[in-house]
Coordinates of C-alpha atoms and ligand atoms in Angstrom, one line a residue:
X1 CA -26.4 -42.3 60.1
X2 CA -26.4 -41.1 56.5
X3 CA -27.2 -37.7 55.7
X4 CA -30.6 -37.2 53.8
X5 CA -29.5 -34.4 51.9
X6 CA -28.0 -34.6 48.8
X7 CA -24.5 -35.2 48.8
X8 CA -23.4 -32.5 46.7
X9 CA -21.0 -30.4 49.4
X10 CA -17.6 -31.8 50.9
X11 CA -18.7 -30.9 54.5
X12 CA -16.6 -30.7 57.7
X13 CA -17.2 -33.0 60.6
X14 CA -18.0 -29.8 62.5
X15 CA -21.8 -27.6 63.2
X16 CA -21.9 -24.5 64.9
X17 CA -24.0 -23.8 67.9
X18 CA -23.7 -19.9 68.1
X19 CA -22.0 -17.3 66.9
X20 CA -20.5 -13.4 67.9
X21 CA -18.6 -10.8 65.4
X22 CA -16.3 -12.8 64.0
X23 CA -16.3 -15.8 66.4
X24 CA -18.5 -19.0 66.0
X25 CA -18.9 -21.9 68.5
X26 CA -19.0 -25.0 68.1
X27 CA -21.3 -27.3 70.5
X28 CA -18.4 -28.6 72.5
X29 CA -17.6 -24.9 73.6
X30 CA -14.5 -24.7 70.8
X31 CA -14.0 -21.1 69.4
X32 CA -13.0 -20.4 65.6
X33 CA -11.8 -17.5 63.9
X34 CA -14.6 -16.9 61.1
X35 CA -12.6 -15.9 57.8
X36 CA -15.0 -17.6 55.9
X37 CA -18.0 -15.4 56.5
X38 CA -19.8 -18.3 55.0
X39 CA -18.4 -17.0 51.3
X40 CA -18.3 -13.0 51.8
X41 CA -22.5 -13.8 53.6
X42 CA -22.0 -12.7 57.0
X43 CA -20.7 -9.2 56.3
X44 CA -21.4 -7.6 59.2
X45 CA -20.4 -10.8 61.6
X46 CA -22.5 -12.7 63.1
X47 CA -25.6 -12.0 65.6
X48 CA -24.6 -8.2 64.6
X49 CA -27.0 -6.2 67.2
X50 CA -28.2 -3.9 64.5
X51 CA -29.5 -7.0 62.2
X52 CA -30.7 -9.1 65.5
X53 CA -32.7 -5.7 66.5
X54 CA -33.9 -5.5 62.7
X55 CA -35.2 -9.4 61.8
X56 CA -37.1 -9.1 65.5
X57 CA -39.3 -6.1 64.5
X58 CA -39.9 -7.7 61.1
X59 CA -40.8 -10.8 62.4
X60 CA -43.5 -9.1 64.7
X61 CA -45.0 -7.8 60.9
X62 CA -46.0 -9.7 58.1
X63 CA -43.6 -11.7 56.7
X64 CA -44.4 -12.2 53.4
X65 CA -46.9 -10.0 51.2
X66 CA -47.2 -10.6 47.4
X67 CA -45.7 -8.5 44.9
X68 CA -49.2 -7.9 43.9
X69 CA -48.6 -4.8 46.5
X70 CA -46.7 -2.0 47.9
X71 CA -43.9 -3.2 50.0
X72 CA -42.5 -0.4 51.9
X73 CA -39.2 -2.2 52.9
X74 CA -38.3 -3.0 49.5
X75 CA -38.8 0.4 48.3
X76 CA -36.3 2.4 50.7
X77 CA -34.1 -0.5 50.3
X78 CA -33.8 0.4 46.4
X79 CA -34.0 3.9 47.2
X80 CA -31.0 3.0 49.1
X81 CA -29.0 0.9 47.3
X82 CA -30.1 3.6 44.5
X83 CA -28.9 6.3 46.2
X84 CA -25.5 4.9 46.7
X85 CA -24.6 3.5 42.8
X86 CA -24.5 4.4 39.5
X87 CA -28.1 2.7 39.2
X88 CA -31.7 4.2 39.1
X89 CA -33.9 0.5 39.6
X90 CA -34.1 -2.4 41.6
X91 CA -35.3 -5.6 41.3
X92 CA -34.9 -7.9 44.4
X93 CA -34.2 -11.6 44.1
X94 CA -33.3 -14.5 46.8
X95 CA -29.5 -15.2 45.8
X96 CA -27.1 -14.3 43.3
X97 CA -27.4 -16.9 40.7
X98 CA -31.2 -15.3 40.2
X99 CA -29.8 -11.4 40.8
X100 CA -27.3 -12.5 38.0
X101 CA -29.8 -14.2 36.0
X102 CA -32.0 -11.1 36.2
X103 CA -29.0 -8.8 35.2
X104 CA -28.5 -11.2 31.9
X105 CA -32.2 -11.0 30.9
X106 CA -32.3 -7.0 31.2
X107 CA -29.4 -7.0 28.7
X108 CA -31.3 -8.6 26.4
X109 CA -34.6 -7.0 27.0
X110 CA -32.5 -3.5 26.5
X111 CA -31.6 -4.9 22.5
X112 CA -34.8 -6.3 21.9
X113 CA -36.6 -3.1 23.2
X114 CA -34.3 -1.3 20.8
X115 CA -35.6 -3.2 17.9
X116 CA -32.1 -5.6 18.1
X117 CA -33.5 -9.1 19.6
X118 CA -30.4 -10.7 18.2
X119 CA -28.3 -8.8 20.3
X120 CA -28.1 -11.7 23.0
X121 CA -24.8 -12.8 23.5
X122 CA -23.2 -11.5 26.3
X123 CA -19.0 -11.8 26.4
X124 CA -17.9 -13.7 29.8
X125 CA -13.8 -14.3 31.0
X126 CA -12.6 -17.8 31.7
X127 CA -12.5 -18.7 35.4
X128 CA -15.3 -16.4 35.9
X129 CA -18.3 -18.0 38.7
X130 CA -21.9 -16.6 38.0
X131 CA -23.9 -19.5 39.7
X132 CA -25.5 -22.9 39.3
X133 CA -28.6 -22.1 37.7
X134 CA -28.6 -23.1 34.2
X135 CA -28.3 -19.9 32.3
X136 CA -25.7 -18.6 34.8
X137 CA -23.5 -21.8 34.8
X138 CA -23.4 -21.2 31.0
X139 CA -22.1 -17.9 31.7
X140 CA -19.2 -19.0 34.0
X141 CA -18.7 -21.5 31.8
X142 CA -16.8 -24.1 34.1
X143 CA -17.3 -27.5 31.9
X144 CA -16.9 -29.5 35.4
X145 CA -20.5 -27.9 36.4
X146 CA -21.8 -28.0 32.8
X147 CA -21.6 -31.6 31.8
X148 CA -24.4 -33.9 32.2
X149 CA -27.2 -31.0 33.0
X150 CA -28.2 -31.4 29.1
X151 CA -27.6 -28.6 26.4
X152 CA -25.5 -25.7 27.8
X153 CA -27.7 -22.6 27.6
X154 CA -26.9 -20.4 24.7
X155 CA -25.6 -17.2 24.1
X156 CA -22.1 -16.5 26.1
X157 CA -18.8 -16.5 24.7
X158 CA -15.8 -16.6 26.5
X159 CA -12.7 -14.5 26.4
X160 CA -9.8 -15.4 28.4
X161 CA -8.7 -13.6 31.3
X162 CA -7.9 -10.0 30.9
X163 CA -7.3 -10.5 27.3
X164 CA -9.0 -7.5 25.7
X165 CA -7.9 -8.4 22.0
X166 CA -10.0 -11.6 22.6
X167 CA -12.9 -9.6 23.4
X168 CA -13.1 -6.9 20.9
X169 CA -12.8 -10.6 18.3
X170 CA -16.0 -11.8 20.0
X171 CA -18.2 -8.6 19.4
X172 CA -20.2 -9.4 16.9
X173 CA -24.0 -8.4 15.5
X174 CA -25.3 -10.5 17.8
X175 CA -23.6 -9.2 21.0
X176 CA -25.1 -8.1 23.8
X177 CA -22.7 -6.9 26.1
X178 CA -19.9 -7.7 28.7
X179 CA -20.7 -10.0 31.7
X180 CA -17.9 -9.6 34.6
X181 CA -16.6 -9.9 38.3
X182 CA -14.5 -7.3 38.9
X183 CA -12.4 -9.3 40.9
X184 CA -13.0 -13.1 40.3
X185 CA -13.9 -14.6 43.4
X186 CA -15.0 -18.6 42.9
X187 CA -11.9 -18.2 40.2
X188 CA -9.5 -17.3 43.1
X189 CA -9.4 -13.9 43.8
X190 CA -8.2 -12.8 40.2
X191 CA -8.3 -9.1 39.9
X192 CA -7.9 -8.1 35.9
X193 CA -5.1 -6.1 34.7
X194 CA -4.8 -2.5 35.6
X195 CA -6.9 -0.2 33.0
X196 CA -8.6 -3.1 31.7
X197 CA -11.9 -2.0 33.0
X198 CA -11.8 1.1 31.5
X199 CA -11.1 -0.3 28.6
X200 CA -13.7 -2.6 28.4
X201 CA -16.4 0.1 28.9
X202 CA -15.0 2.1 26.3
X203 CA -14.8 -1.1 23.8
X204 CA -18.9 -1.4 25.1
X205 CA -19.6 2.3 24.1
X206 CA -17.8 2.0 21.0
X207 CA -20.2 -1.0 19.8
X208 CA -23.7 0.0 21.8
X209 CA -23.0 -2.7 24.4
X210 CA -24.0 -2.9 27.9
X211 CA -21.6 -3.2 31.1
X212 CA -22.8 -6.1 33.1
X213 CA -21.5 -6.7 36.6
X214 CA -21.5 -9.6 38.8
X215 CA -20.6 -8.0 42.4
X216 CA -22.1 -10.8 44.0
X217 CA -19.4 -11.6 46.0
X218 CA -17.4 -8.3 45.9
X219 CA -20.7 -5.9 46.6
X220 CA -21.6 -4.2 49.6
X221 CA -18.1 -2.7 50.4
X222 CA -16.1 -6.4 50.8
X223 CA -13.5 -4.5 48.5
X224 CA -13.1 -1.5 50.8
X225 CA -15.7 0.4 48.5
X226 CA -19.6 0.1 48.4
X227 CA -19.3 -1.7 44.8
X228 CA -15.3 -2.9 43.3
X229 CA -16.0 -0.9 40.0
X230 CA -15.9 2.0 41.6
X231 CA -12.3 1.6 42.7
X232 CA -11.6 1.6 38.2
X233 CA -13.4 4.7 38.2
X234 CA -15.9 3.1 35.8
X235 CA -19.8 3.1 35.3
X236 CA -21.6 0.1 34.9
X237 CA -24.9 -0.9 33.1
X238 CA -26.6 -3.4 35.3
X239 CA -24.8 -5.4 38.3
X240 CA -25.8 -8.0 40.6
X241 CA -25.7 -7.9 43.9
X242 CA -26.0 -10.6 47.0
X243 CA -24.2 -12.0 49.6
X244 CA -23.2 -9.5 51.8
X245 CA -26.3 -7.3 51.0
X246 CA -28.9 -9.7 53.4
X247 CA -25.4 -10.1 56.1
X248 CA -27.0 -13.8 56.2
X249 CA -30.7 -13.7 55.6
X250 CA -30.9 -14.4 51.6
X251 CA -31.3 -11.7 49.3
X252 CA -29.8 -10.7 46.1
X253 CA -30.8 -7.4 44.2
X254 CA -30.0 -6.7 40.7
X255 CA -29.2 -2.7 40.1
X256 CA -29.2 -1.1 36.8
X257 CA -29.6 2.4 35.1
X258 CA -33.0 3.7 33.6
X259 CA -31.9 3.3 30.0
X260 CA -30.6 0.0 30.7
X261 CA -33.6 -1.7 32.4
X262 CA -36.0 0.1 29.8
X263 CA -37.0 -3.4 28.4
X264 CA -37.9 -4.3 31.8
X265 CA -41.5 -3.4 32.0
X266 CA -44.8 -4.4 33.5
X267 CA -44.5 -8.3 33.2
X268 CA -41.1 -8.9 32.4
X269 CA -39.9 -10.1 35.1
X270 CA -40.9 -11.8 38.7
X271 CA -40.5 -13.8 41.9
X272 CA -42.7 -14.6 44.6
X273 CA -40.2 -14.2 47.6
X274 CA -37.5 -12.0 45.6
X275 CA -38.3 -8.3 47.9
X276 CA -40.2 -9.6 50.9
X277 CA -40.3 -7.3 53.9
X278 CA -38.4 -9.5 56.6
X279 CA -35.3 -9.8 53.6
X280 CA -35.7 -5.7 52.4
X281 CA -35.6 -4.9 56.4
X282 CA -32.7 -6.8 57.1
X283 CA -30.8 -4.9 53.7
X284 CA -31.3 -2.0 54.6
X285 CA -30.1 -2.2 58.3
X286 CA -27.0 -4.2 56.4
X287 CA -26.7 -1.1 54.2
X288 CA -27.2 1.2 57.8
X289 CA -23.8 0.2 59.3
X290 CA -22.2 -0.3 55.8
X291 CA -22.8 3.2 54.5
X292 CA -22.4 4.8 58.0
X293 CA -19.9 7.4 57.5
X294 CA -16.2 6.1 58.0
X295 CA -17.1 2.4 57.7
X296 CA -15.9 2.1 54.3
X297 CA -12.7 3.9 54.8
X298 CA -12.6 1.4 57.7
X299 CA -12.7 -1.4 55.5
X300 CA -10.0 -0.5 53.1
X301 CA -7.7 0.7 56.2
X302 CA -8.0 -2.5 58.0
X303 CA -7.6 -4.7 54.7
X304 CA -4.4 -2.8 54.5
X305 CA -3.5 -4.4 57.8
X306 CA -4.6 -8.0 56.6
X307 CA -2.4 -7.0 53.8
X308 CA 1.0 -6.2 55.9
X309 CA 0.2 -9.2 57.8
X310 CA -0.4 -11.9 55.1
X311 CA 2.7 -10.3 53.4
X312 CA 4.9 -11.3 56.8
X313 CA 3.6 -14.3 56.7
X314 CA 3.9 -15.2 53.1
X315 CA 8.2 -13.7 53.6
X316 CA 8.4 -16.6 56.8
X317 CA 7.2 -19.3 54.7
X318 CA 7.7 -18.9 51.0
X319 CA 7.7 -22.8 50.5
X320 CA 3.7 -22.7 51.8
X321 CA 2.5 -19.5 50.0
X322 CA 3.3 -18.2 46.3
X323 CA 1.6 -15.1 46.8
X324 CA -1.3 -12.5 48.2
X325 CA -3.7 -11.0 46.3
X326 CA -6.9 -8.9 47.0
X327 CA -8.5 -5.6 47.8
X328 CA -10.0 -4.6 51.2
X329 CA -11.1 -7.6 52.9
X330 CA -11.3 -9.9 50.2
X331 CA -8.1 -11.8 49.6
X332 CA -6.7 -15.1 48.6
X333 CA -3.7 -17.3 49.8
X334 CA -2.0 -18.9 46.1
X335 CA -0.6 -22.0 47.8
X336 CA 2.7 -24.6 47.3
X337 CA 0.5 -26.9 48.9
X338 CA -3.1 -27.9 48.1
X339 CA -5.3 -25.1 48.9
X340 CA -7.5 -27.8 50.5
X341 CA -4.6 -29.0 52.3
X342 CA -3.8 -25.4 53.4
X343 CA -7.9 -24.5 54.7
X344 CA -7.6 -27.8 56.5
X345 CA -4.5 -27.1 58.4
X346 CA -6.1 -23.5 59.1
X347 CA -8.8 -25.2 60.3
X348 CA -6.9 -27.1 62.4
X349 CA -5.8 -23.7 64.2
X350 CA -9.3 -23.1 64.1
X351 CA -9.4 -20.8 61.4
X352 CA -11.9 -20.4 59.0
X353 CA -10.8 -20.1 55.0
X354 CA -12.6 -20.5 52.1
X355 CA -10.9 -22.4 49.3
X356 CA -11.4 -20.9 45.6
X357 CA -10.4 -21.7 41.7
X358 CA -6.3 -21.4 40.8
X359 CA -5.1 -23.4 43.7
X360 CA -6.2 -20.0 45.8
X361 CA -7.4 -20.0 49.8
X362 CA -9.9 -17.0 50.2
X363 CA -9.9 -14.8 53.8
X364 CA -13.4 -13.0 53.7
X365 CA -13.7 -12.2 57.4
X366 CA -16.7 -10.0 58.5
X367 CA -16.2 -6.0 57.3
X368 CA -16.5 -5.2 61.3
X369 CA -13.4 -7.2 62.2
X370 CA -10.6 -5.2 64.3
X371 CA -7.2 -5.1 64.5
X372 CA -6.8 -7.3 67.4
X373 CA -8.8 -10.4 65.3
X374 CA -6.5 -9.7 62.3
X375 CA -3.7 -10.3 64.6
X376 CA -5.0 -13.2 66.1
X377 CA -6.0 -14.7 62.4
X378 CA -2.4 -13.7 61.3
X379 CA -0.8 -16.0 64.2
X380 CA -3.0 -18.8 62.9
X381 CA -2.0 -18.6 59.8
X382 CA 1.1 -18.4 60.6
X383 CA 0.7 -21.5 62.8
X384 CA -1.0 -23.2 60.0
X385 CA 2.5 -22.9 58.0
X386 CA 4.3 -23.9 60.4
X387 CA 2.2 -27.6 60.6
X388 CA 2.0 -27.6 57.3
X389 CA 6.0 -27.6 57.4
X390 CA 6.4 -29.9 59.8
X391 CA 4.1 -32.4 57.8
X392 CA 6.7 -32.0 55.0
X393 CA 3.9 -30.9 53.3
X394 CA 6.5 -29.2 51.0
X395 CA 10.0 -28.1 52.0
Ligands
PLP401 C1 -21.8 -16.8 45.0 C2 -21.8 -16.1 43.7 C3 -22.9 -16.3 42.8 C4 -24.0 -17.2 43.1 O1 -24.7 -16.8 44.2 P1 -25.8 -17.8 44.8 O2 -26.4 -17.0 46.0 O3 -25.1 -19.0 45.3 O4 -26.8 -18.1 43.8 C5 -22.8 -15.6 41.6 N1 -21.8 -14.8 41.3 C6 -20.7 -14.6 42.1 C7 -19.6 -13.7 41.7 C8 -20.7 -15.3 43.3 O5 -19.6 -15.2 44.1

């Protein structure tokens, strides 16, 4: 029978029945490794106790109350998240496209409640993956997604990647500020240049600009620290946040300081699910385990390990893999052969990947994977290679 949904995704001929840590299960009893974390979602695994004990007791409350009214959840989930960044405010959203969104409307709410309304633009890197709603697919600025969706929304320019000449050209009286990932994700796991960070913040203080991030995908410690800036040493503005924060249940929060959300006042801004208790519950249990003490340092340890391996791997079959990049457990696979090609022969090892942008497969396994699973993921890639070989998929 044909599908009733729109037939926008490539799917897999495969559904999963239940799922354990890293493990899922397929309805004929099969076992795969998940390193797809359904795209950097499922941070903490899946059917985490903590999370399964948290959504229960929610459920038992009210699920939804309008914004209209204190929601107790949502306020020591900000606190939270607060109390762990560089921000001072919350606002809570459903995904990242609408977290990012939100993060691009406070920048221009900051210049207009300055008295500078024409200070819109915000500067965005090629490859760069903000999300499909239409102001945030303008940011990205992939043409593929663009075309055919009417008028690209204005006010983005885009700088190539890393290239800090290009954006100090771009600033101009109508500039906003500077939209980024600190490590591309959707673009293939493209970290920028070493200092260039720095230097961008210091190019925005120079000209009044804000720093916005888009950790949608590299929040909530996937980079072996609680947010990827952090790692540059540098403060930003406002940044989104998603994914990993609701460790499957949808949520997406966009942070930013006092001074920059200033223009956000009573009005601004809304949404009629973005904060609701059962989402802000399971957040803050997310943020529980992620902030425990040691977990973090966990992270970046074992992503070392994931590291080691993938570099082994990559030394046995240099005619399947170009190279490894990444930070903590983010990474991605540059492939000889089509990354699609490579996912699917992982697959076939029952392996979960994730392809990305730049011919790149992404491993975004849960943060509370152990040594033993990186093991077992590192034979299957391995494995993988090896088929792919013996295809002649490239020699
Ligand atoms: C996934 C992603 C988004 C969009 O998130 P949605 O929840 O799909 O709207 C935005 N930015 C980055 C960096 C992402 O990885």
């Amino acid at each position: 029978m044909t599908s009733a949904l729109f037939p926008t995704y490539a799917r897999a001929d495969l559904a999963f029945e239940r799922g354990e840590g890293a493990w899922l299960f397929a309805a004929n009893g099969d076992r795969y490794l998940d390193f797809g974390g359904g795209v950097a979602v499922n941070s903490l695994g899946h059917a985490h106790p903590r999370l399964v004990a948290t959504l229960r007791a929610a459920i038992e409350k009210p699920w939804h109350v309008s914004n209209l009214f204190q929601i107790p959840q949502a306020e020591r989930l900000a606190r939270r998240l607060v109390d762990a960044t560089f921000a001072d405010r919350v606002f809570f959203s459903n995904s990242g496209a609408e977290a990012v969104e939100c993060a691009i409307k406070t920048a221009r709410k900051f210049h207009a409640a300055n008295g500078a309304p024409e200070r819109f633009r915000l500067i965005t890197f090629e490859g760069a993956f903000h999300g499909r709603t239409l102001a945030t697919l303008a940011a990205g600025g992939n043409q593929k997604y663009i075309d055919g969706f009417g008028p690209k929304v204005d006010g983005f320019d885009q700088a190539p990647f890393g290239d800090l000449d290009a954006v100090e050209a771009l600033i101009g009286p109508n500039t906003a500020g500077v939209l980024l990932e600190p490590i591309q994700g959707e673009g293939g796991v493209r970290a920028f240049p070493h200092g260039f960070l720095r230097a961008v913040r210091e190019l925005c203080d120079r000209h009044g600009l804000l720093l916005v991030l888009d950790e949608v995908q590299t929040g909530v410690g996937r980079t072996g620290s609680f947010l990827a800036i952090e790692q540059s040493g540098v403060s930003p503005d406002i940044a989104a946040l998603a994914k990993g924060l609701g460790g499957g249940f949808p949520i997406g929060a966009c942070l930013a300081t006092e001074e920059a959300a200033k223009g956000m006042t009573l009005g601004a801004h809304g949404s009629t699910f973005g904060g609701n208790p059962l989402a802000t519950s399971v957040g803050a249990a997310v943020l529980d385990v992620v902030l425990a003490p040691g977990f973090l340092e966990r992270v970046a340890r074992l992503g070392s390990v994931l590291r080691q391996s993938l570099a082994q791997i990559e030394d046995q079959h240099p005619s399947i893999i170009e190279s490894i990049r990444g930070e903590g457990l983010m990474f991605g696979i540059k492939t000889r052969v089509a990354n699609t090609e490579f996912a699917a022969a992982a697959l076939k090892e029952k392996l979960l990947t994730i392809p990305a942008g730049d011919n790149v497969v992404r491993l975004l396994p849960p943060l509370i994977i152990d040594e033993q699973e990186i093991a077992e993921a590192a034979r299957r890639l391995g494995d993988a290679c090896a088929r792919l070989r013996a295809n002649g998929a490239a020699q």
